[in-house]
CSV table of N, CA and C and ligand atoms in Angstrom, one decimal:
chain,number,residue,atom,x,y,z
A,1,MET,N,-25.1,97.5,34.5
A,1,MET,CA,-25.7,97.4,33.3
A,1,MET,C,-25.2,96.4,32.1
A,2,HIS,N,-25.9,95.6,31.4
A,2,HIS,CA,-25.4,94.8,30.6
A,2,HIS,C,-26.1,95.5,29.1
A,3,ARG,N,-24.9,95.6,28.3
A,3,ARG,CA,-25.5,96.3,26.9
A,3,ARG,C,-25.4,95.1,25.9
A,4,LEU,N,-26.5,95.0,25.4
A,4,LEU,CA,-26.4,94.0,24.2
A,4,LEU,C,-26.6,94.4,22.9
A,5,LEU,N,-25.8,94.0,22.1
A,5,LEU,CA,-26.4,94.2,20.6
A,5,LEU,C,-26.4,93.0,20.0
A,6,PHE,N,-27.6,92.7,19.1
A,6,PHE,CA,-28.2,91.3,18.4
A,6,PHE,C,-27.7,91.8,17.0
A,7,VAL,N,-26.8,91.2,16.1
A,7,VAL,CA,-26.5,91.5,14.8
A,7,VAL,C,-26.9,90.2,14.0
A,8,CYS,N,-27.6,90.5,12.7
A,8,CYS,CA,-27.7,89.6,11.7
A,8,CYS,C,-27.3,90.5,10.3
A,9,LEU,N,-27.7,89.8,9.1
A,9,LEU,CA,-27.1,90.5,8.0
A,9,LEU,C,-28.1,91.7,7.6
A,10,GLY,N,-29.7,91.5,7.7
A,10,GLY,CA,-30.3,92.8,7.1
A,10,GLY,C,-30.9,93.5,8.3
A,11,ASN,N,-31.0,92.9,9.5
A,11,ASN,CA,-31.5,93.4,10.5
A,11,ASN,C,-33.2,93.8,10.3
A,12,ILE,N,-33.8,93.0,9.6
A,12,ILE,CA,-35.2,93.0,9.6
A,12,ILE,C,-36.0,91.7,9.9
A,13,CYS,N,-35.0,90.6,10.0
A,13,CYS,CA,-35.6,89.2,10.4
A,13,CYS,C,-35.0,88.7,11.6
A,14,ARG,N,-33.7,88.4,11.8
A,14,ARG,CA,-33.4,87.2,12.9
A,14,ARG,C,-33.0,88.5,14.0
A,15,SER,N,-32.3,89.4,13.8
A,15,SER,CA,-31.9,90.2,15.0
A,15,SER,C,-32.7,90.9,15.7
A,16,PRO,N,-33.7,91.5,14.9
A,16,PRO,CA,-35.0,92.3,15.9
A,16,PRO,C,-35.8,91.2,16.3
A,17,THR,N,-35.8,89.9,16.0
A,17,THR,CA,-36.5,89.0,16.7
A,17,THR,C,-35.9,88.7,18.0
A,18,ALA,N,-34.7,88.5,18.0
A,18,ALA,CA,-33.5,88.1,19.3
A,18,ALA,C,-33.9,89.1,20.1
A,19,GLU,N,-33.8,90.3,19.5
A,19,GLU,CA,-33.9,91.4,20.4
A,19,GLU,C,-35.5,91.7,21.2
A,20,ALA,N,-36.3,91.4,20.3
A,20,ALA,CA,-37.8,91.7,21.1
A,20,ALA,C,-37.9,90.4,22.0
A,21,VAL,N,-37.6,89.2,21.5
A,21,VAL,CA,-37.6,88.1,22.4
A,21,VAL,C,-36.8,88.2,23.9
A,22,PHE,N,-35.6,88.7,23.5
A,22,PHE,CA,-34.8,88.7,24.7
A,22,PHE,C,-35.3,89.9,26.0
A,23,ALA,N,-35.9,90.9,25.1
A,23,ALA,CA,-36.6,92.1,26.1
A,23,ALA,C,-37.8,91.6,26.8
A,24,GLU,N,-38.4,90.8,26.1
A,24,GLU,CA,-39.6,90.2,26.8
A,24,GLU,C,-39.1,89.1,27.9
A,25,LEU,N,-37.9,88.4,27.7
A,25,LEU,CA,-37.4,87.5,28.9
A,25,LEU,C,-36.9,88.3,29.9
A,26,VAL,N,-36.6,89.5,29.8
A,26,VAL,CA,-35.8,90.3,30.7
A,26,VAL,C,-37.1,91.2,31.5
A,27,ARG,N,-37.9,91.2,30.8
A,27,ARG,CA,-39.2,91.8,31.5
A,27,ARG,C,-40.1,90.9,32.6
A,28,ARG,N,-40.0,89.8,32.0
A,28,ARG,CA,-40.8,89.0,32.7
A,28,ARG,C,-39.9,88.4,33.9
A,29,ALA,N,-38.7,88.4,33.8
A,29,ALA,CA,-37.6,88.2,35.0
A,29,ALA,C,-37.6,89.3,35.9
A,30,GLY,N,-38.3,90.7,35.6
A,30,GLY,CA,-38.2,91.6,36.2
A,30,GLY,C,-36.8,92.5,36.4
A,31,ARG,N,-35.9,92.5,35.2
A,31,ARG,CA,-34.8,92.6,35.1
A,31,ARG,C,-34.6,94.0,34.1
A,32,THR,N,-35.4,94.6,33.9
A,32,THR,CA,-35.6,95.5,32.6
A,32,THR,C,-34.4,96.6,32.8
A,33,VAL,N,-34.5,97.2,34.0
A,33,VAL,CA,-33.4,97.9,34.3
A,33,VAL,C,-32.0,97.6,34.1
A,34,GLU,N,-31.7,96.5,34.4
A,34,GLU,CA,-30.2,95.9,33.9
A,34,GLU,C,-29.7,95.9,32.6
A,35,PHE,N,-30.6,96.1,31.8
A,35,PHE,CA,-30.3,95.8,30.2
A,35,PHE,C,-30.7,97.3,29.4
A,36,GLU,N,-29.7,97.0,28.6
A,36,GLU,CA,-29.9,98.1,27.2
A,36,GLU,C,-29.6,97.2,26.1
A,37,LEU,N,-30.9,97.1,25.3
A,37,LEU,CA,-30.8,96.1,24.0
A,37,LEU,C,-30.8,96.9,22.8
A,38,ASP,N,-30.3,96.3,21.6
A,38,ASP,CA,-30.5,97.0,20.3
A,38,ASP,C,-30.2,95.8,19.5
A,39,SER,N,-30.4,96.3,18.1
A,39,SER,CA,-30.0,95.2,17.2
A,39,SER,C,-29.6,96.0,15.8
A,40,ALA,N,-28.7,95.3,15.0
A,40,ALA,CA,-28.4,95.9,13.8
A,40,ALA,C,-27.8,94.9,12.8
A,41,GLY,N,-27.7,95.4,11.5
A,41,GLY,CA,-27.3,94.5,10.6
A,41,GLY,C,-25.8,94.8,9.9
A,42,THR,N,-25.4,93.8,9.6
A,42,THR,CA,-24.0,94.2,8.8
A,42,THR,C,-24.1,94.6,7.5
A,43,GLY,N,-25.2,94.4,6.8
A,43,GLY,CA,-25.6,95.2,5.4
A,43,GLY,C,-26.4,96.3,5.8
A,44,ASP,N,-26.6,97.3,4.7
A,44,ASP,CA,-27.3,98.4,4.8
A,44,ASP,C,-28.5,98.4,3.9
A,45,TRP,N,-28.9,97.6,3.1
A,45,TRP,CA,-29.8,97.5,2.2
A,45,TRP,C,-31.3,97.9,3.0
A,46,HIS,N,-31.7,97.7,4.2
A,46,HIS,CA,-32.9,98.0,4.7
A,46,HIS,C,-32.7,98.9,5.7
A,47,VAL,N,-31.9,99.8,5.6
A,47,VAL,CA,-31.8,100.8,6.6
A,47,VAL,C,-33.0,101.6,7.0
A,48,GLY,N,-33.4,101.9,8.0
A,48,GLY,CA,-34.7,102.6,8.3
A,48,GLY,C,-35.9,102.1,7.9
A,49,GLU,N,-36.0,100.5,7.7
A,49,GLU,CA,-37.2,99.9,7.4
A,49,GLU,C,-37.4,99.2,8.8
A,50,PRO,N,-38.9,99.1,8.8
A,50,PRO,CA,-39.3,98.0,10.1
A,50,PRO,C,-39.2,96.8,9.7
A,51,PRO,N,-39.2,95.9,10.7
A,51,PRO,CA,-38.9,94.5,10.6
A,51,PRO,C,-39.8,93.8,9.4
A,52,ASP,N,-39.6,92.9,8.9
A,52,ASP,CA,-40.1,92.1,7.6
A,52,ASP,C,-41.6,91.8,8.1
A,53,PRO,N,-42.6,91.9,7.3
A,53,PRO,CA,-43.9,91.7,7.6
A,53,PRO,C,-43.9,90.3,8.2
A,54,ARG,N,-43.1,89.4,7.7
A,54,ARG,CA,-43.2,87.8,8.0
A,54,ARG,C,-42.6,87.8,9.3
A,55,THR,N,-41.4,88.5,9.7
A,55,THR,CA,-41.1,88.7,11.1
A,55,THR,C,-41.9,89.2,12.3
A,56,GLN,N,-42.7,90.2,11.8
A,56,GLN,CA,-43.5,90.8,12.7
A,56,GLN,C,-44.8,89.8,13.1
A,57,ALA,N,-45.5,89.2,11.9
A,57,ALA,CA,-46.4,88.1,12.1
A,57,ALA,C,-45.9,87.1,13.0
A,58,ALA,N,-44.8,86.5,12.9
A,58,ALA,CA,-44.3,85.5,13.7
A,58,ALA,C,-44.2,85.7,15.0
A,59,ALA,N,-43.6,86.8,15.3
A,59,ALA,CA,-43.4,87.3,16.6
A,59,ALA,C,-44.8,87.7,17.2
A,60,ARG,N,-45.6,88.3,16.6
A,60,ARG,CA,-46.9,88.6,17.2
A,60,ARG,C,-47.4,87.2,17.6
A,61,ALA,N,-47.5,86.4,16.6
A,61,ALA,CA,-48.2,85.2,16.8
A,61,ALA,C,-47.7,84.4,18.0
A,62,LEU,N,-46.6,84.6,18.5
A,62,LEU,CA,-46.0,84.0,19.8
A,62,LEU,C,-45.9,85.0,21.0
A,63,GLY,N,-46.6,85.9,20.7
A,63,GLY,CA,-46.4,87.0,21.9
A,63,GLY,C,-45.5,88.0,22.0
A,64,TYR,N,-44.9,88.5,21.0
A,64,TYR,CA,-43.9,89.3,21.2
A,64,TYR,C,-44.2,90.7,20.1
A,65,ARG,N,-43.6,92.0,20.5
A,65,ARG,CA,-43.9,93.0,19.7
A,65,ARG,C,-42.5,93.5,19.5
A,66,MET,N,-42.5,94.0,18.3
A,66,MET,CA,-41.1,94.7,18.0
A,66,MET,C,-41.3,96.3,17.4
A,67,ARG,N,-40.7,97.2,18.0
A,67,ARG,CA,-40.7,98.5,17.4
A,67,ARG,C,-39.5,99.1,17.1
A,68,HIS,N,-38.8,98.4,15.9
A,68,HIS,CA,-37.4,98.7,15.5
A,68,HIS,C,-37.4,99.2,14.4
A,69,ARG,N,-36.4,99.9,13.8
A,69,ARG,CA,-36.0,100.4,12.5
A,69,ARG,C,-34.7,99.8,12.2
A,70,ALA,N,-34.4,99.4,11.1
A,70,ALA,CA,-33.3,98.7,10.6
A,70,ALA,C,-31.9,99.7,10.6
A,71,ARG,N,-30.7,99.3,11.3
A,71,ARG,CA,-29.8,100.2,11.0
A,71,ARG,C,-28.5,99.3,11.1
A,72,GLN,N,-27.3,100.1,10.4
A,72,GLN,CA,-26.2,99.0,10.0
A,72,GLN,C,-25.3,99.2,11.4
A,73,VAL,N,-24.8,98.1,11.6
A,73,VAL,CA,-23.5,98.1,12.7
A,73,VAL,C,-22.4,99.2,12.5
A,74,SER,N,-21.9,99.7,13.3
A,74,SER,CA,-20.9,100.8,13.0
A,74,SER,C,-19.6,100.4,14.1
A,75,ARG,N,-18.6,100.8,13.9
A,75,ARG,CA,-17.4,100.7,14.8
A,75,ARG,C,-17.7,101.3,16.2
A,76,GLN,N,-18.4,102.0,16.4
A,76,GLN,CA,-18.7,102.8,17.6
A,76,GLN,C,-19.6,101.7,18.3
A,77,ASP,N,-20.4,100.8,17.8
A,77,ASP,CA,-21.2,99.7,18.7
A,77,ASP,C,-20.1,99.0,19.4
A,78,PHE,N,-18.9,98.9,19.0
A,78,PHE,CA,-17.9,97.9,19.9
A,78,PHE,C,-17.4,98.7,21.2
A,79,GLU,N,-17.7,99.8,21.1
A,79,GLU,CA,-17.5,100.7,22.4
A,79,GLU,C,-18.7,100.6,23.2
A,80,ARG,N,-19.6,100.7,22.5
A,80,ARG,CA,-20.8,101.0,23.4
A,80,ARG,C,-21.5,99.9,23.9
A,81,PHE,N,-21.6,98.6,23.1
A,81,PHE,CA,-22.0,97.4,23.8
A,81,PHE,C,-21.1,96.5,24.1
A,82,ASP,N,-21.3,95.8,25.5
A,82,ASP,CA,-20.4,95.1,25.9
A,82,ASP,C,-20.3,93.5,25.4
A,83,LEU,N,-21.8,93.3,25.0
A,83,LEU,CA,-21.8,91.9,24.2
A,83,LEU,C,-22.4,92.1,22.7
A,84,VAL,N,-21.9,91.7,21.8
A,84,VAL,CA,-22.4,91.7,20.5
A,84,VAL,C,-22.8,90.2,19.8
A,85,LEU,N,-24.0,89.9,19.8
A,85,LEU,CA,-24.4,88.7,19.8
A,85,LEU,C,-24.6,88.4,18.0
A,86,ALA,N,-23.8,87.7,17.2
A,86,ALA,CA,-23.9,87.4,15.9
A,86,ALA,C,-24.9,86.3,15.9
A,87,MET,N,-25.9,86.3,14.8
A,87,MET,CA,-27.0,85.3,14.4
A,87,MET,C,-26.1,84.1,13.8
A,88,ASP,N,-25.4,84.4,13.0
A,88,ASP,CA,-24.6,83.4,12.2
A,88,ASP,C,-23.1,83.5,12.1
A,89,ARG,N,-22.4,82.5,11.7
A,89,ARG,CA,-21.1,82.7,11.6
A,89,ARG,C,-20.6,83.6,10.5
A,90,GLN,N,-21.2,83.8,9.4
A,90,GLN,CA,-20.8,84.9,8.3
A,90,GLN,C,-20.9,86.2,9.1
A,91,ASN,N,-22.1,86.6,9.8
A,91,ASN,CA,-22.2,87.7,10.7
A,91,ASN,C,-20.8,87.7,11.7
A,92,HIS,N,-20.5,86.8,12.2
A,92,HIS,CA,-19.5,86.8,13.3
A,92,HIS,C,-18.1,87.1,12.5
A,93,ARG,N,-17.9,86.5,11.5
A,93,ARG,CA,-16.6,86.8,11.0
A,93,ARG,C,-16.7,88.3,10.3
A,94,ASP,N,-17.7,88.7,9.8
A,94,ASP,CA,-18.0,90.0,9.5
A,94,ASP,C,-17.5,91.2,10.5
A,95,LEU,N,-18.3,90.8,11.7
A,95,LEU,CA,-18.0,91.7,12.9
A,95,LEU,C,-16.6,91.7,13.2
A,96,LEU,N,-15.9,90.5,13.4
A,96,LEU,CA,-14.7,90.5,13.7
A,96,LEU,C,-13.7,91.2,12.9
A,97,ALA,N,-14.1,91.2,11.4
A,97,ALA,CA,-13.3,91.9,10.6
A,97,ALA,C,-13.3,93.5,10.7
A,98,MET,N,-14.5,93.8,11.2
A,98,MET,CA,-14.8,95.3,11.5
A,98,MET,C,-14.0,95.9,12.7
A,99,ALA,N,-13.9,94.9,13.7
A,99,ALA,CA,-13.7,95.5,15.2
A,99,ALA,C,-12.2,95.3,15.4
A,100,GLU,N,-11.7,96.4,16.2
A,100,GLU,CA,-10.4,96.3,16.7
A,100,GLU,C,-10.1,94.9,17.7
A,101,PRO,N,-9.0,94.3,17.4
A,101,PRO,CA,-8.5,93.0,18.1
A,101,PRO,C,-9.3,93.2,19.7
A,102,VAL,N,-9.0,94.4,20.3
A,102,VAL,CA,-9.3,94.4,21.8
A,102,VAL,C,-10.6,94.3,22.2
A,103,HIS,N,-11.6,94.5,21.1
A,103,HIS,CA,-13.2,94.1,21.3
A,103,HIS,C,-13.5,92.8,20.8
A,104,HIS,N,-12.7,92.0,20.1
A,104,HIS,CA,-13.1,90.7,19.7
A,104,HIS,C,-13.7,89.8,20.7
A,105,PRO,N,-13.2,89.9,22.2
A,105,PRO,CA,-13.9,89.1,23.0
A,105,PRO,C,-15.4,89.3,23.3
A,106,ARG,N,-15.8,90.5,23.0
A,106,ARG,CA,-17.5,90.9,23.0
A,106,ARG,C,-18.1,90.5,21.9
A,107,ILE,N,-17.5,89.8,20.9
A,107,ILE,CA,-18.3,89.4,19.8
A,107,ILE,C,-18.2,87.9,19.8
A,108,GLN,N,-19.6,87.5,20.0
A,108,GLN,CA,-19.8,85.9,20.1
A,108,GLN,C,-21.0,85.8,19.3
A,109,LEU,N,-21.2,84.2,19.1
A,109,LEU,CA,-22.0,83.6,18.4
A,109,LEU,C,-22.9,83.4,19.2
A,110,PHE,N,-24.4,83.7,19.0
A,110,PHE,CA,-25.8,83.7,19.8
A,110,PHE,C,-25.7,82.2,20.1
A,111,ARG,N,-25.7,81.5,19.1
A,111,ARG,CA,-26.2,79.8,19.5
A,111,ARG,C,-24.8,79.3,20.2
A,112,SER,N,-23.9,80.0,20.5
A,112,SER,CA,-22.9,79.3,21.2
A,112,SER,C,-23.3,78.7,22.7
A,113,LEU,N,-24.4,79.1,23.2
A,113,LEU,CA,-25.1,78.9,24.2
A,113,LEU,C,-26.2,77.7,24.1
A,114,ASP,N,-26.3,77.4,22.6
A,114,ASP,CA,-27.5,76.5,22.6
A,114,ASP,C,-27.0,75.0,23.1
A,115,ASP,N,-27.8,73.9,23.0
A,115,ASP,CA,-27.7,72.6,23.2
A,115,ASP,C,-26.4,72.3,22.5
A,116,ALA,N,-25.7,71.4,23.0
A,116,ALA,CA,-24.4,70.9,22.5
A,116,ALA,C,-25.0,70.0,21.2
A,117,GLY,N,-24.1,70.2,20.3
A,117,GLY,CA,-24.6,69.6,18.9
A,117,GLY,C,-25.8,70.3,17.9
A,118,SER,N,-26.1,71.3,18.6
A,118,SER,CA,-27.2,72.0,17.6
A,118,SER,C,-26.5,72.8,16.6
A,119,ALA,N,-27.1,73.2,15.6
A,119,ALA,CA,-26.6,73.8,14.6
A,119,ALA,C,-25.9,75.2,15.2
A,120,PRO,N,-24.8,75.8,14.6
A,120,PRO,CA,-24.3,77.0,15.1
A,120,PRO,C,-25.1,78.3,14.5
A,121,ASP,N,-25.7,78.1,13.4
A,121,ASP,CA,-26.2,79.4,12.8
A,121,ASP,C,-28.0,79.5,13.2
A,122,VAL,N,-28.2,80.8,13.4
A,122,VAL,CA,-29.8,80.9,13.4
A,122,VAL,C,-30.0,81.1,12.0
A,123,PRO,N,-30.8,79.9,11.3
A,123,PRO,CA,-31.0,80.1,9.7
A,123,PRO,C,-31.8,81.3,9.2
A,124,ASP,N,-31.2,82.0,8.2
A,124,ASP,CA,-31.9,82.9,7.6
A,124,ASP,C,-33.1,82.7,6.9
A,125,PRO,N,-34.2,83.5,7.5
A,125,PRO,CA,-35.7,82.7,6.8
A,125,PRO,C,-36.1,83.5,5.7
A,126,TYR,N,-35.3,84.6,5.3
A,126,TYR,CA,-35.7,85.6,4.5
A,126,TYR,C,-36.2,85.0,2.9
A,127,TYR,N,-35.6,83.9,2.6
A,127,TYR,CA,-36.2,83.6,1.3
A,127,TYR,C,-36.9,82.3,1.6
A,128,GLY,N,-37.2,82.0,2.7
A,128,GLY,CA,-37.9,80.9,2.7
A,128,GLY,C,-39.5,80.9,3.3
A,129,GLY,N,-40.3,80.0,3.7
A,129,GLY,CA,-41.5,80.1,4.1
A,129,GLY,C,-41.8,80.7,5.5
A,130,GLU,N,-43.0,80.8,5.9
A,130,GLU,CA,-43.4,81.2,7.0
A,130,GLU,C,-42.9,80.5,8.3
A,131,GLU,N,-42.6,79.1,8.0
A,131,GLU,CA,-42.2,78.4,9.2
A,131,GLU,C,-40.9,78.7,9.5
A,132,GLY,N,-40.0,79.1,8.7
A,132,GLY,CA,-38.8,79.6,9.1
A,132,GLY,C,-38.6,80.7,10.2
A,133,PHE,N,-39.6,81.6,10.1
A,133,PHE,CA,-39.7,82.8,10.9
A,133,PHE,C,-40.1,82.2,12.3
A,134,ILE,N,-41.1,81.3,12.5
A,134,ILE,CA,-41.5,80.9,13.6
A,134,ILE,C,-40.3,80.0,14.2
A,135,GLU,N,-39.7,79.4,13.4
A,135,GLU,CA,-38.3,78.6,13.7
A,135,GLU,C,-37.3,79.5,14.5
A,136,VAL,N,-37.1,80.9,14.0
A,136,VAL,CA,-36.2,81.9,14.4
A,136,VAL,C,-36.9,82.5,15.8
A,137,VAL,N,-38.2,82.6,16.0
A,137,VAL,CA,-38.5,82.7,17.3
A,137,VAL,C,-38.2,81.8,18.3
A,138,ARG,N,-38.5,80.6,18.0
A,138,ARG,CA,-38.3,79.6,18.8
A,138,ARG,C,-36.7,79.3,19.3
A,139,ILE,N,-35.8,79.6,18.3
A,139,ILE,CA,-34.3,79.5,18.9
A,139,ILE,C,-34.1,80.7,19.5
A,140,ALA,N,-34.8,82.1,19.4
A,140,ALA,CA,-34.4,83.0,19.9
A,140,ALA,C,-35.0,83.0,21.6
A,141,GLU,N,-35.9,82.4,21.7
A,141,GLU,CA,-36.4,82.0,23.2
A,141,GLU,C,-35.6,81.2,23.7
A,142,ARG,N,-35.6,79.8,23.2
A,142,ARG,CA,-34.5,78.9,23.8
A,142,ARG,C,-33.0,79.3,24.3
A,143,VAL,N,-32.4,80.2,23.4
A,143,VAL,CA,-31.2,80.6,23.4
A,143,VAL,C,-31.1,81.9,24.4
A,144,GLY,N,-31.9,82.6,23.9
A,144,GLY,CA,-32.0,84.0,24.9
A,144,GLY,C,-32.1,84.0,26.3
A,145,ALA,N,-32.8,82.7,26.6
A,145,ALA,CA,-33.0,82.3,28.2
A,145,ALA,C,-31.8,81.8,28.7
A,146,ARG,N,-30.9,81.2,27.9
A,146,ARG,CA,-29.5,80.9,28.4
A,146,ARG,C,-28.7,82.1,28.6
A,147,TRP,N,-28.5,83.0,27.6
A,147,TRP,CA,-27.9,84.2,28.0
A,147,TRP,C,-28.3,85.0,28.9
A,148,LEU,N,-29.4,85.2,29.3
A,148,LEU,CA,-30.3,85.7,30.4
A,148,LEU,C,-29.5,85.1,31.6
A,149,GLU,N,-29.6,83.8,31.8
A,149,GLU,CA,-29.2,83.0,32.8
A,149,GLU,C,-27.5,83.5,33.1
A,150,ARG,N,-27.0,83.5,31.9
A,150,ARG,CA,-25.5,83.6,32.0
A,150,ARG,C,-25.1,85.0,32.3
A,151,LEU,N,-26.0,86.0,32.1
A,151,LEU,CA,-25.6,87.3,32.5
A,151,LEU,C,-26.3,87.8,33.8
A,152,GLY,N,-25.3,87.5,34.8
A,152,GLY,CA,-25.9,87.9,36.6
A,152,GLY,C,-26.1,89.3,36.8
A,153,PRO,N,-26.5,89.4,37.8
A,153,PRO,CA,-26.9,90.7,38.4
A,153,PRO,C,-25.6,91.9,38.3
A,154,THR,N,-25.9,92.9,37.9
A,154,THR,CA,-24.8,94.0,37.7
A,154,THR,C,-24.8,94.7,39.0
A,155,ALA,N,-23.4,95.1,39.4
A,155,ALA,CA,-23.5,96.1,40.8
A,155,ALA,C,-24.1,97.4,40.5
B,201,4NP,P1,-32.0,89.0,8.4
B,201,4NP,O1,-32.6,88.4,7.3
B,201,4NP,O2,-30.4,89.1,8.3
B,201,4NP,O3,-32.3,87.9,9.5
B,201,4NP,O4,-32.5,90.4,8.8
B,201,4NP,C1,-32.1,89.0,5.9
B,201,4NP,C2,-32.9,90.0,5.4
B,201,4NP,C3,-32.7,90.6,4.2
B,201,4NP,C4,-31.6,90.2,3.3
B,201,4NP,C5,-31.1,88.8,3.7
B,201,4NP,C6,-31.3,88.5,5.1
B,201,4NP,N1,-31.5,90.5,2.1
B,201,4NP,O5,-30.7,90.1,1.3
B,201,4NP,O6,-32.0,91.6,1.7
């Protein structure tokens, strides 16, 4: 079993998108039973809320559905998930600061598998326009496919 946690700041835009897109990639690959997926935020402002309406609209427009409620990442997550994927470098730093050093290797930057020379961060779409939310879905598709390829069959 691969246990993946996608993490951003608010858990209402980027990480629920990355989770929903990855779940669909896994489903299409016929590998649903191999994965446990969730997402969380480093911040607590939106705990209990569904994804931002603009996040849901962009995902729906491109064929993805999400049924998530925002939650804040906790120390227990570093035990439960074997891969914690940070949407940007600030999220990555915040996660490293929370986790015991022994768990640091499981905390990785989501876009570390993106094309060489691409930006390291999934841009935060919260204060921008609709196109930013579409861009998040496109990044989640491209980079999610790389993670799926990287994570081979589990015994
Ligand atoms: P996310 O986007 O981290 O991709 O969920 C944000 C959502 C909310 C806020 C910032 C970013 N906020 O400041 O409330």
